[in-house]
Amino acid sequence: MTWLMPAETHEHARTWMAFPRPNASLGDTTSEREAAYAAWTAVAHAVAEFEPVTMIVDPEESARAASVLGGGIERIEHPLDDYWVRDTGPSFVLGDDGRLGAVDWVFNGWGGQSDWARWENDASLARFVAEAAGAELVGSELVNEGGAIHVDGAGTVLVTETVQLDPGRNPGLDRAAVEAELARTLGATAVAWLPRGLTRDYEPFGTRGHVDMIATMPSPGTVLLHSQPDPAHPDHAVTRMLRGVLEAATDATGRPFAVIDLPGPSTLRDAAGFVDWNYVNHLVVNGGVIACGYGDERADARARAILAEAYPGRRVVTVEAREILARGGGIHCITQQQPATPATAAAPDPESRA
């Protein structure tokens, strides 16, 4: 069987999410926790305007999820440690015979960050989701997360050296070994290696450089790159360096990338330091794009315009995302698309729903 991970622009059967549950990053006060519930709910309902949403809910949060989410969002129960389903769930792929597959990466808390991360329950989440989705499980021994890869659906994959080559994830593996596994599981024929991610991603609750915070490919041969135009922010130098790397790289067809800057909002700092706010961390849905919003009307509008041009024919919707970013990720990080295929059952088993 040959597997290929389709681009996010491929038609979706649904989007998967995970409802927040108390842990190290959720918040210590009632107001902080309620802000997280509201943020996740807002994203779920925005996505549901375009395609079905299935929310994975920890059994202990079942009543709260039912109350907060309201109608229109399907719920399915499984014990959770965290709620970044892009990373803890599977990466969906399609077989050359049309069947749905689900890559079960090894998850170890973003490189074994045992001082705050827990993954006893999340380690089995990919297998659970695969079964619920009717997907064939594609096993892998690579420690990886869905937010650490971006594909164009035509064989090109973006990754970062500080994730896949992280000694806390894959000690002893070199580029060739990683590339071979990405070829087997995702159909990658070209891997573009970026040296690193954003500055804040190396602080507590960071992932050590996830690519979905810095770059994505809206179409083959094109990269949307986070741009930090203010020299006062350390990511100004980072994003300029990344642009140079991408301009020197090629995709699976051998052509150079057309790199499009996607500038971040004007805010440089929050209470914790330099922000990692960006518009690259968006979700493509059927007929639309769900974009992060930061309360910066001018920058949010500029991002919508760039995204609308990059994804022609799709309606771009902005959803307030500061409460999500404050916990370590964005809208792309809390969602996972399941590609549509006539060869598989798109909906979870009704008997397993909450």
mmCIF file of N, CA, C and O in Angstrom, residues 14-15 17 42-53 73 283 285 290 319 331 335:
data_model
loop_
_atom_site.group_PDB
_atom_site.id
_atom_site.type_symbol
_atom_site.label_atom_id
_atom_site.label_comp_id
_atom_site.label_asym_id
_atom_site.label_seq_id
_atom_site.Cartn_x
_atom_site.Cartn_y
_atom_site.Cartn_z
ATOM 1 N N ARG A 14 -14.658 15.678 7.802
ATOM 2 C CA ARG A 14 -14.932 16.357 9.073
ATOM 3 C C ARG A 14 -13.644 16.929 9.623
ATOM 4 O O ARG A 14 -12.545 16.639 9.127
ATOM 5 N N THR A 15 -13.789 17.698 10.693
ATOM 6 C CA THR A 15 -12.657 18.172 11.483
ATOM 7 C C THR A 15 -12.783 17.596 12.886
ATOM 8 O O THR A 15 -13.874 17.584 13.472
ATOM 9 N N MET A 17 -11.565 17.736 16.928
ATOM 10 C CA MET A 17 -11.045 18.600 17.978
ATOM 11 C C MET A 17 -11.069 17.835 19.299
ATOM 12 O O MET A 17 -11.644 16.745 19.389
ATOM 13 N N ALA A 42 -15.683 28.521 20.255
ATOM 14 C CA ALA A 42 -15.815 29.458 19.136
ATOM 15 C C ALA A 42 -15.216 28.877 17.863
ATOM 16 O O ALA A 42 -15.786 29.007 16.772
ATOM 17 N N VAL A 43 -14.075 28.222 17.988
ATOM 18 C CA VAL A 43 -13.456 27.601 16.807
ATOM 19 C C VAL A 43 -14.338 26.469 16.288
ATOM 20 O O VAL A 43 -14.576 26.347 15.085
ATOM 21 N N ALA A 44 -14.845 25.639 17.206
ATOM 22 C CA ALA A 44 -15.683 24.514 16.789
ATOM 23 C C ALA A 44 -16.898 24.984 16.007
ATOM 24 O O ALA A 44 -17.246 24.420 14.960
ATOM 25 N N HIS A 45 -17.548 26.019 16.489
ATOM 26 C CA HIS A 45 -18.756 26.503 15.809
ATOM 27 C C HIS A 45 -18.414 27.207 14.494
ATOM 28 O O HIS A 45 -19.205 27.141 13.533
ATOM 29 N N ALA A 46 -17.254 27.844 14.428
ATOM 30 C CA ALA A 46 -16.840 28.455 13.158
ATOM 31 C C ALA A 46 -16.592 27.377 12.110
ATOM 32 O O ALA A 46 -17.012 27.509 10.951
ATOM 33 N N VAL A 47 -15.920 26.305 12.499
ATOM 34 C CA VAL A 47 -15.658 25.208 11.565
ATOM 35 C C VAL A 47 -16.964 24.536 11.148
ATOM 36 O O VAL A 47 -17.147 24.163 9.979
ATOM 37 N N ALA A 48 -17.882 24.376 12.114
ATOM 38 C CA ALA A 48 -19.148 23.685 11.843
ATOM 39 C C ALA A 48 -20.012 24.408 10.820
ATOM 40 O O ALA A 48 -20.943 23.812 10.269
ATOM 41 N N GLU A 49 -19.728 25.682 10.550
ATOM 42 C CA GLU A 49 -20.434 26.387 9.494
ATOM 43 C C GLU A 49 -20.048 25.855 8.111
ATOM 44 O O GLU A 49 -20.764 26.098 7.128
ATOM 45 N N PHE A 50 -18.940 25.122 8.044
ATOM 46 C CA PHE A 50 -18.424 24.637 6.768
ATOM 47 C C PHE A 50 -18.444 23.109 6.650
ATOM 48 O O PHE A 50 -18.572 22.581 5.549
ATOM 49 N N GLU A 51 -18.258 22.406 7.760
ATOM 50 C CA GLU A 51 -18.164 20.947 7.711
ATOM 51 C C GLU A 51 -18.427 20.374 9.103
ATOM 52 O O GLU A 51 -18.371 21.098 10.104
ATOM 53 N N PRO A 52 -18.721 19.059 9.190
ATOM 54 C CA PRO A 52 -18.976 18.464 10.504
ATOM 55 C C PRO A 52 -17.754 18.548 11.420
ATOM 56 O O PRO A 52 -16.614 18.513 10.973
ATOM 57 N N VAL A 53 -18.027 18.658 12.714
ATOM 58 C CA VAL A 53 -16.984 18.689 13.740
ATOM 59 C C VAL A 53 -17.261 17.578 14.743
ATOM 60 O O VAL A 53 -18.391 17.443 15.226
ATOM 61 N N ILE A 73 -22.402 20.202 17.434
ATOM 62 C CA ILE A 73 -21.057 19.651 17.553
ATOM 63 C C ILE A 73 -21.170 18.225 18.083
ATOM 64 O O ILE A 73 -21.633 18.010 19.206
ATOM 65 N N LEU A 283 -6.713 27.088 9.726
ATOM 66 C CA LEU A 283 -7.260 25.814 9.268
ATOM 67 C C LEU A 283 -8.031 26.023 7.980
ATOM 68 O O LEU A 283 -8.919 26.878 7.909
ATOM 69 N N VAL A 285 -10.858 24.694 5.557
ATOM 70 C CA VAL A 285 -12.052 23.862 5.658
ATOM 71 C C VAL A 285 -12.755 23.855 4.299
ATOM 72 O O VAL A 285 -12.352 24.559 3.379
ATOM 73 N N ILE A 290 -10.361 29.174 8.405
ATOM 74 C CA ILE A 290 -10.576 29.692 9.756
ATOM 75 C C ILE A 290 -9.251 30.279 10.230
ATOM 76 O O ILE A 290 -8.271 29.562 10.444
ATOM 77 N N VAL A 319 -11.419 34.164 13.824
ATOM 78 C CA VAL A 319 -11.885 33.784 15.151
ATOM 79 C C VAL A 319 -10.848 34.239 16.170
ATOM 80 O O VAL A 319 -9.646 33.975 15.991
ATOM 81 N N ILE A 331 -5.188 27.973 16.075
ATOM 82 C CA ILE A 331 -6.358 27.255 15.570
ATOM 83 C C ILE A 331 -5.956 25.971 14.849
ATOM 84 O O ILE A 331 -6.615 24.938 14.993
ATOM 85 N N THR A 335 -7.037 21.540 15.892
ATOM 86 C CA THR A 335 -7.915 20.905 14.920
ATOM 87 C C THR A 335 -7.126 19.880 14.107
ATOM 88 O O THR A 335 -5.906 19.958 13.999
#
